[in-house]
mmCIF file of C-alpha atoms in Angstrom:
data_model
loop_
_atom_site.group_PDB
_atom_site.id
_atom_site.type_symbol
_atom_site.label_atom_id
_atom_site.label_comp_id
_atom_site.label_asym_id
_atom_site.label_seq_id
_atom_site.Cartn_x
_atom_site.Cartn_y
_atom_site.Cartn_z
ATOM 1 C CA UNK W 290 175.450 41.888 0.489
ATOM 2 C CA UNK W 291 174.414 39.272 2.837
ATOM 3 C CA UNK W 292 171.471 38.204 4.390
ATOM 4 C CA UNK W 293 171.585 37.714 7.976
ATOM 5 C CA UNK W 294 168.497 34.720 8.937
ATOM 6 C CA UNK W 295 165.886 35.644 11.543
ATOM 7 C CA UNK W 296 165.138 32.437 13.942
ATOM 8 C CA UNK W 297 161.382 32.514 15.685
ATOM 9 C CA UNK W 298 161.333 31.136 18.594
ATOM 10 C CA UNK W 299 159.246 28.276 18.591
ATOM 11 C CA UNK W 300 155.921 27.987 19.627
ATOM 12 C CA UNK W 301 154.596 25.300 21.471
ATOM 13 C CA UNK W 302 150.658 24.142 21.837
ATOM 14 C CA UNK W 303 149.527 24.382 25.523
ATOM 15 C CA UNK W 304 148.169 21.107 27.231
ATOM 16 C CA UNK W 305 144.787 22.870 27.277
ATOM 17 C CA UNK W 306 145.206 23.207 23.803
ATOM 18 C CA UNK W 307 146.339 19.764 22.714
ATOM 19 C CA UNK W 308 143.295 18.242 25.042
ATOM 20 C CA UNK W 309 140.254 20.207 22.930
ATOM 21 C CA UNK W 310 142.555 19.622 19.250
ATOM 22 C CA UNK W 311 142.596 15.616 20.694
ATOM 23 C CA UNK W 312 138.581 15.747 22.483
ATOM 24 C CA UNK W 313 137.331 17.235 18.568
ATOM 25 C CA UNK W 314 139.388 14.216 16.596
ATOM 26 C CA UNK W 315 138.485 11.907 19.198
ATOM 27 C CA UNK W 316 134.870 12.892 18.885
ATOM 28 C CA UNK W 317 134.612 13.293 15.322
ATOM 29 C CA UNK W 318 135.890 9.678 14.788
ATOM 30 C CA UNK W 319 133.377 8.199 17.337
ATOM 31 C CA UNK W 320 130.613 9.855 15.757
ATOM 32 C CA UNK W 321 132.002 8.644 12.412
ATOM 33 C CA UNK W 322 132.326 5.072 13.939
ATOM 34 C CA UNK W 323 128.486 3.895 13.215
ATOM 35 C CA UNK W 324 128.939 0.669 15.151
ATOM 36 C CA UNK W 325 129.576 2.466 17.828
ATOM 37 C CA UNK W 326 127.636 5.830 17.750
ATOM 38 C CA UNK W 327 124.318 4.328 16.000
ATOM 39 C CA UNK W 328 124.158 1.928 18.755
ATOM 40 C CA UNK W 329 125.261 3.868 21.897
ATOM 41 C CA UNK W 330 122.981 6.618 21.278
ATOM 42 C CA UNK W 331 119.791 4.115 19.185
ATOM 43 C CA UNK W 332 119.339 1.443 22.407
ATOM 44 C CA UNK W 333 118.853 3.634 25.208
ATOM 45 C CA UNK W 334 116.523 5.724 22.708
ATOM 46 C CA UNK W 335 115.043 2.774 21.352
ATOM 47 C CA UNK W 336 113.898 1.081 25.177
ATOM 48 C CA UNK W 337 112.884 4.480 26.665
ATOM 49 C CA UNK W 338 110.229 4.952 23.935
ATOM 50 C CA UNK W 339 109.328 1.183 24.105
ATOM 51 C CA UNK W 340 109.543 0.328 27.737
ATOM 52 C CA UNK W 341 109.076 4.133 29.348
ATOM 53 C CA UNK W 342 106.556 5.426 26.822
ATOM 54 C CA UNK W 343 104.560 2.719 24.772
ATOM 55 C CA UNK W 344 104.292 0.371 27.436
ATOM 56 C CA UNK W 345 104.067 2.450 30.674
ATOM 57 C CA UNK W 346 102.819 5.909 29.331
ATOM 58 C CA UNK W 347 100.371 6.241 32.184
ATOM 59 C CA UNK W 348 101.728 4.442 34.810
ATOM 60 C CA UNK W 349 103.063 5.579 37.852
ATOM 61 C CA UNK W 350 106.363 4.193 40.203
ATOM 62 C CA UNK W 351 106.060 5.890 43.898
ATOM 63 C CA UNK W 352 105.101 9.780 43.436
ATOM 64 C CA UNK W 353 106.749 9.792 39.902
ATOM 65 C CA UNK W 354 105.173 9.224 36.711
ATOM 66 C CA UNK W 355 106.596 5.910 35.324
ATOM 67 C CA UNK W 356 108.016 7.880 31.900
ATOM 68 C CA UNK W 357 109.850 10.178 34.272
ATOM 69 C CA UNK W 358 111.367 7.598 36.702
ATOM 70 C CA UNK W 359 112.463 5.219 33.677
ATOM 71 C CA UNK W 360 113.855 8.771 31.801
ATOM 72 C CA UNK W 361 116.511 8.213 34.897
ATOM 73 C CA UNK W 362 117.425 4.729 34.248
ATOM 74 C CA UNK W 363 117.369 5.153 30.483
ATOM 75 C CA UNK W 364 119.895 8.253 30.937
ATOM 76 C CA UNK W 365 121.941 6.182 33.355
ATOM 77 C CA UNK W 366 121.861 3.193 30.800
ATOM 78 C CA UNK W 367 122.682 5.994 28.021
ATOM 79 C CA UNK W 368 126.374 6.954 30.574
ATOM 80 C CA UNK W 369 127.870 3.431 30.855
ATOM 81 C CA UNK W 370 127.118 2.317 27.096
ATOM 82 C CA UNK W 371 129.624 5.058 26.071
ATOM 83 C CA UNK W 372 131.690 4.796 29.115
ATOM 84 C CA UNK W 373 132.186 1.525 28.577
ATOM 85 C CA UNK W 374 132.120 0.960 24.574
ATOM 86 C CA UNK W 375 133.662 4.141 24.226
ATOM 87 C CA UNK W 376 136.423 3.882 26.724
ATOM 88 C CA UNK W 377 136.726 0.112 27.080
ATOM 89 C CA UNK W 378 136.102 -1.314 23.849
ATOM 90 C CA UNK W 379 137.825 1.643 21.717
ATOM 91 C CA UNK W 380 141.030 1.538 23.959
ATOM 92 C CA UNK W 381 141.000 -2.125 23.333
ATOM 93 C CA UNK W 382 141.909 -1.564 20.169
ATOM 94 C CA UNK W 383 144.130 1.148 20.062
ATOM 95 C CA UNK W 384 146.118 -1.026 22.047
ATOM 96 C CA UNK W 385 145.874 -4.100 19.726
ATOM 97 C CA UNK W 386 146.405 -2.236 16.819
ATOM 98 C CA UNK W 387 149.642 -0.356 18.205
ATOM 99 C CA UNK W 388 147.941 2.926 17.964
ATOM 100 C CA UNK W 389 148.676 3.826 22.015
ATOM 101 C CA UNK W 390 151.884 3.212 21.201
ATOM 102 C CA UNK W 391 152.303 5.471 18.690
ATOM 103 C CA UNK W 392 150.504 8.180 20.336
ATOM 104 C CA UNK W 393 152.993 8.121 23.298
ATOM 105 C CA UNK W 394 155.863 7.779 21.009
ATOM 106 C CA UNK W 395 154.587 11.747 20.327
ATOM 107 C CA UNK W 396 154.999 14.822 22.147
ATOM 108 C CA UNK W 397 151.077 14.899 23.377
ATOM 109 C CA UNK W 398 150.653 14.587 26.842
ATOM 110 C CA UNK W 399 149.438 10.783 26.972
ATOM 111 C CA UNK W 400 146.726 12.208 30.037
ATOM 112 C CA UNK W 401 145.274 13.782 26.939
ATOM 113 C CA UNK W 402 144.601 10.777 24.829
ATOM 114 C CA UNK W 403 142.866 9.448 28.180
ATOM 115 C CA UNK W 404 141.048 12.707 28.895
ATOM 116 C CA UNK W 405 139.745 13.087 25.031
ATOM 117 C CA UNK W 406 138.333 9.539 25.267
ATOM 118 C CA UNK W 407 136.301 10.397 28.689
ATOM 119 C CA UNK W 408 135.041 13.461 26.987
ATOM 120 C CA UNK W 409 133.883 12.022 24.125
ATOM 121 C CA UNK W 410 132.025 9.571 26.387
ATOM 122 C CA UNK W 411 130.295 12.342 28.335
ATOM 123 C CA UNK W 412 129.485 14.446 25.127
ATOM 124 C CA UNK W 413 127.472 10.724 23.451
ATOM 125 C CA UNK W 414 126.404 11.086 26.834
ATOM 126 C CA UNK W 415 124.645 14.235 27.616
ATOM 127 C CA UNK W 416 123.317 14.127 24.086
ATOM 128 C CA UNK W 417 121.828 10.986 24.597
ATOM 129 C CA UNK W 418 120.171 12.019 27.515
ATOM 130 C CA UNK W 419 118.644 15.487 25.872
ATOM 131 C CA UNK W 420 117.103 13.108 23.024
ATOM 132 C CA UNK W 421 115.501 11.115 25.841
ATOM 133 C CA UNK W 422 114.166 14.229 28.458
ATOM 134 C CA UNK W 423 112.974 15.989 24.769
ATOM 135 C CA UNK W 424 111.009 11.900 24.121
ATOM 136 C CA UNK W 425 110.011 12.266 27.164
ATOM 137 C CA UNK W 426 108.382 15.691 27.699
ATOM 138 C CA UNK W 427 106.731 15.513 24.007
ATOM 139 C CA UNK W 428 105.360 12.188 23.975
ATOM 140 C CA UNK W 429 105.459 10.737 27.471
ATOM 141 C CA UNK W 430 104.134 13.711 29.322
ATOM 142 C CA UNK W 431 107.114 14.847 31.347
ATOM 143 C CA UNK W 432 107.601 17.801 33.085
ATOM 144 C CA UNK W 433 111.511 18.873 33.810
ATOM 145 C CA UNK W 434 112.443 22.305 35.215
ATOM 146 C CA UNK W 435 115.465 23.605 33.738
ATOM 147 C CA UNK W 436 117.229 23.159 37.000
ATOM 148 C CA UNK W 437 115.986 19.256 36.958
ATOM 149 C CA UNK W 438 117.361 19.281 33.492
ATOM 150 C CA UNK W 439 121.177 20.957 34.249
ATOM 151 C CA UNK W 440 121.206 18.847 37.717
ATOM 152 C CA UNK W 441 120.500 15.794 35.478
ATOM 153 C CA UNK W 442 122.920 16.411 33.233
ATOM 154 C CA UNK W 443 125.630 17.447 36.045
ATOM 155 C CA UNK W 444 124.672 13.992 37.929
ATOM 156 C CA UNK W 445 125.887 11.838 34.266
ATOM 157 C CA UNK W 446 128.735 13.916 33.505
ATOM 158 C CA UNK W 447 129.954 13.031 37.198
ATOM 159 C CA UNK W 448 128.533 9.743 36.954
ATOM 160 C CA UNK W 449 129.833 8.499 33.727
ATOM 161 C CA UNK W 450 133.261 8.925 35.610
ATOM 162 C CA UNK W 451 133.156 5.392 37.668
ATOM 163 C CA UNK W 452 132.080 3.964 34.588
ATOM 164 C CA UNK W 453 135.772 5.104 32.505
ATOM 165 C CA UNK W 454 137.383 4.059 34.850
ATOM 166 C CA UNK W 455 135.896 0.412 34.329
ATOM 167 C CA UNK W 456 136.268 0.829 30.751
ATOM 168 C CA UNK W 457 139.898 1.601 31.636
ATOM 169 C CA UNK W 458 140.191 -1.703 32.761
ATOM 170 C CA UNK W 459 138.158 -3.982 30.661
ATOM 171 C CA UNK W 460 140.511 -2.484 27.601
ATOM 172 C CA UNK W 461 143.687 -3.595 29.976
ATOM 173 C CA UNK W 462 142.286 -7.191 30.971
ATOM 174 C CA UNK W 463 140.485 -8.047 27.131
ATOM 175 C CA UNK W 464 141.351 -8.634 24.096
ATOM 176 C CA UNK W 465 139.847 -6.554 21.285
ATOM 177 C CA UNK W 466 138.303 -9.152 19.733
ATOM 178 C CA UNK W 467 136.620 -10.124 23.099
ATOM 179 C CA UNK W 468 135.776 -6.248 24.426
ATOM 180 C CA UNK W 469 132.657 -5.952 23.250
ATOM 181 C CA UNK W 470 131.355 -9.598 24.285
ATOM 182 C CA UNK W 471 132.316 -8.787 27.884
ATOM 183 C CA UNK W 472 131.531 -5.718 28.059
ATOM 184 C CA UNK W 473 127.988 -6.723 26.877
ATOM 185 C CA UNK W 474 128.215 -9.039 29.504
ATOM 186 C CA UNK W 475 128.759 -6.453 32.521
ATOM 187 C CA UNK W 476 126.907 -3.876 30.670
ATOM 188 C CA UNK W 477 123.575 -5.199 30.475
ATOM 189 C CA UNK W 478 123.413 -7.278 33.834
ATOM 190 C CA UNK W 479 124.628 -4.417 35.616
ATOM 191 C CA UNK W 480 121.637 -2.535 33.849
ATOM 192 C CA UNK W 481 118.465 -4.876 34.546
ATOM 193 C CA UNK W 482 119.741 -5.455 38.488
ATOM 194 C CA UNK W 483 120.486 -1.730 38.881
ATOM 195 C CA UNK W 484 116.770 -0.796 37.522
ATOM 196 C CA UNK W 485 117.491 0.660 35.030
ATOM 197 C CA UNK W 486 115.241 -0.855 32.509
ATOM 198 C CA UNK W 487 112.259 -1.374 34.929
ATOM 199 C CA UNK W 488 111.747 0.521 37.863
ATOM 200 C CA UNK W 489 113.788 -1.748 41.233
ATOM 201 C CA UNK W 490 110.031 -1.698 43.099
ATOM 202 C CA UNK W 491 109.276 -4.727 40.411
ATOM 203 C CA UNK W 492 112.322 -6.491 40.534
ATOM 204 C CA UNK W 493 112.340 -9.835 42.760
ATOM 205 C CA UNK W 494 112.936 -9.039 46.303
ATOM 206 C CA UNK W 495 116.503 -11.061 45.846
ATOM 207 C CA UNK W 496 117.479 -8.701 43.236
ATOM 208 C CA UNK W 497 116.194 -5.594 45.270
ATOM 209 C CA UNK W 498 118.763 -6.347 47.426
ATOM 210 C CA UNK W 499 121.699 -7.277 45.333
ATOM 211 C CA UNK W 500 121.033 -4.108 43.291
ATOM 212 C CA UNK W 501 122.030 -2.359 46.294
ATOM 213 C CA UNK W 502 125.912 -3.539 45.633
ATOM 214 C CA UNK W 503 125.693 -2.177 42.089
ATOM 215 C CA UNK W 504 127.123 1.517 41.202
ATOM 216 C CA UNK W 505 123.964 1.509 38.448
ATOM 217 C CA UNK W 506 121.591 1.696 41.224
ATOM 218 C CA UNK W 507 123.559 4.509 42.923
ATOM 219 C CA UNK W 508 124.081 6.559 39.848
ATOM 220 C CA UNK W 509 120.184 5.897 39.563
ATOM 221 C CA UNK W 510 119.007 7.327 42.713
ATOM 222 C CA UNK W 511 120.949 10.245 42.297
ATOM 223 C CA UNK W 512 119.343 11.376 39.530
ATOM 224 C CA UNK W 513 115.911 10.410 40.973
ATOM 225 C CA UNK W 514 116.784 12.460 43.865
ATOM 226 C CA UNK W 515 116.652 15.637 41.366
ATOM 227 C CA UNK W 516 113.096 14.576 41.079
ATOM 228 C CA UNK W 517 112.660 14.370 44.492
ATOM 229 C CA UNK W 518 111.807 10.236 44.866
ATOM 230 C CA UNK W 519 115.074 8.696 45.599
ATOM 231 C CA UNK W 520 115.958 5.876 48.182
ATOM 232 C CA UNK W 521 118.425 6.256 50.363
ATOM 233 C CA UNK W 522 120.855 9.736 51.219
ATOM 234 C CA UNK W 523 123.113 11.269 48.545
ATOM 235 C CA UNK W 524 126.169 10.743 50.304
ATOM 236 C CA UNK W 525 125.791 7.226 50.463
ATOM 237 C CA UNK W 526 125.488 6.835 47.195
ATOM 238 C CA UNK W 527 128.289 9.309 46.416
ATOM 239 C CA UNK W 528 129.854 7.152 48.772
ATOM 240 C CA UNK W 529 129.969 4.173 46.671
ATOM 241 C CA UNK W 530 130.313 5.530 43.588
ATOM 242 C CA UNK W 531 133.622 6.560 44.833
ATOM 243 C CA UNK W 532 134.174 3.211 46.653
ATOM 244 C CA UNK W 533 133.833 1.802 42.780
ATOM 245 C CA UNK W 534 136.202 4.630 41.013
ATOM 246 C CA UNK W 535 138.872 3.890 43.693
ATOM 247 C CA UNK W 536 138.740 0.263 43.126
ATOM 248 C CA UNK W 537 138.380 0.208 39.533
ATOM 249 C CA UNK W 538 141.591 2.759 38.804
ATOM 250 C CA UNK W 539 143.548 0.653 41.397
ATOM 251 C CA UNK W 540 142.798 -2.253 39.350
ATOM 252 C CA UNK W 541 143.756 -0.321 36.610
ATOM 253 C CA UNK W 542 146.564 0.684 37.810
ATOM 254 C CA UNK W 543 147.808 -2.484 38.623
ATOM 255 C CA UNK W 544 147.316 -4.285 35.855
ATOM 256 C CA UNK W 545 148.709 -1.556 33.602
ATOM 257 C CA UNK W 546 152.170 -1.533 35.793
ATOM 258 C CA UNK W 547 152.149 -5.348 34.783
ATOM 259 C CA UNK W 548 151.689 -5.031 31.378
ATOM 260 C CA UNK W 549 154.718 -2.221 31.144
ATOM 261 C CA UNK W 550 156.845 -4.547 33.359
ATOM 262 C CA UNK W 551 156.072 -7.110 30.498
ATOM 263 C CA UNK W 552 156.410 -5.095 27.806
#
């Protein structure tokens, strides 16, 4: 008597699928990663309750309370440190250490390994920014709607975005070893000018108007204008935070052609 062998066809993962199996690893390892989650989410943290709450508790900026227009800043500040240390430093080195290669030397999709790494950015990134409204409306005396709250948390979602895609490039143009000097160096300039750690009214006049080149200061008064005391229309400064993406993942682009050409 024989046996006749049954043959299943086999099943493969969707890209959906492979995306949310990569975004949980992917997550799991940055929040493993002390270095890099103690920090990302403990500064921004740390400066609101100094700078927004200790220092300025009852102060005002404009028609805002000072704890609520700094609460912007500090969540903008909270976006790019993952964006950037997340995206920029951690590609860095996968790429040193071979890992990229190995990952497209598999059958994944190699938009997901790019797509997990954003995530994870905007997940530090919306979590750092609940810590700082819940600071912020139990000790600093902040009042956010729930519609201020999910508009907030739309506005660095989109925003962390431009902010990828510079991390994209810093892990393309650095070495590892390097990353996180430089992007300390872009990170926290790009911070202080944009006004994010004080409010831009108390900035030198000079830097007033440099800040206005800066995609921090956009990203900024967007989310002030959910609280109703931005400068400036939305679409302008939707209008150069797309300006930046564009020229950042061209940039990208380009130097990422090179490196395969030299590969």
């Amino acid at each position: 008597m024989s046996s006749a062998a049954i043959s299943l066809p086999a099943t493969r993962p969707s890209v959906i699928g492979i995306f949310l199996r990569e975004l949980r690893y992917e997550f799991v390892r940055a929040l493993r990663t002390k270095a890099y989650s103690l920090s990302v989410i403990g500064f921004p943290v740390m400066f609101y309750l100094f700078f927004g709450l200790m220092l300025n508790r009852n102060g005002h900026v404009d028609n805002l309370s000072a704890p609520k227009e700094m609460l912007a800043g500090y969540a903008v500040f909270a976006a790019i440190g993952a964006s950037l240390f997340g995206i920029g430093v951690g590609l860095a080195g996968d790429l040193s250490a071979g890992w990229l290669e190995l990952k497209r030397a598999s059958p994944m999709p190699p938009i997901a390994y790019l797509l997990a790494k954003c995530g994870t950015a905007m997940m530090f990134a919306v979590i750092i920014t609940t810590i700082l409204v819940v600071c912020g409306m139990t000790m600093g005396g902040v009042h956010l709607s729930l519609s201020e709250y999910s508009k907030t948390l739309g506005l660095i979602i989109i925003g962390s975005i431009p902010f990828a895609c510079m991390g994209l490039l810093l892990a393309l143009l650095a070495p590892f070893n390097s990353a996180p000097g430089i992007a300390n160096m872009i990170y926290l300039p790009m911070s202080v000018l944009g006004g994010l750690w004080f409010p831009i009214q108390i900035l030198p006049k000079i830097c007033q108007k440099f800040a206005v080149v800066l995609p921090t200061y956009h990203l900024k008064q967007l989310v002030l204008s959910v609280f109703g005391a931005s400068t400036g229309s939305a679409s302008s400064h939707f209008l150069a935070l797309t300006i930046f993406t564009v020229l950042m993942l061209s940039c990208a682009g380009y130097f990422f052609r090179r490196r395969e050409q030299n590969s």
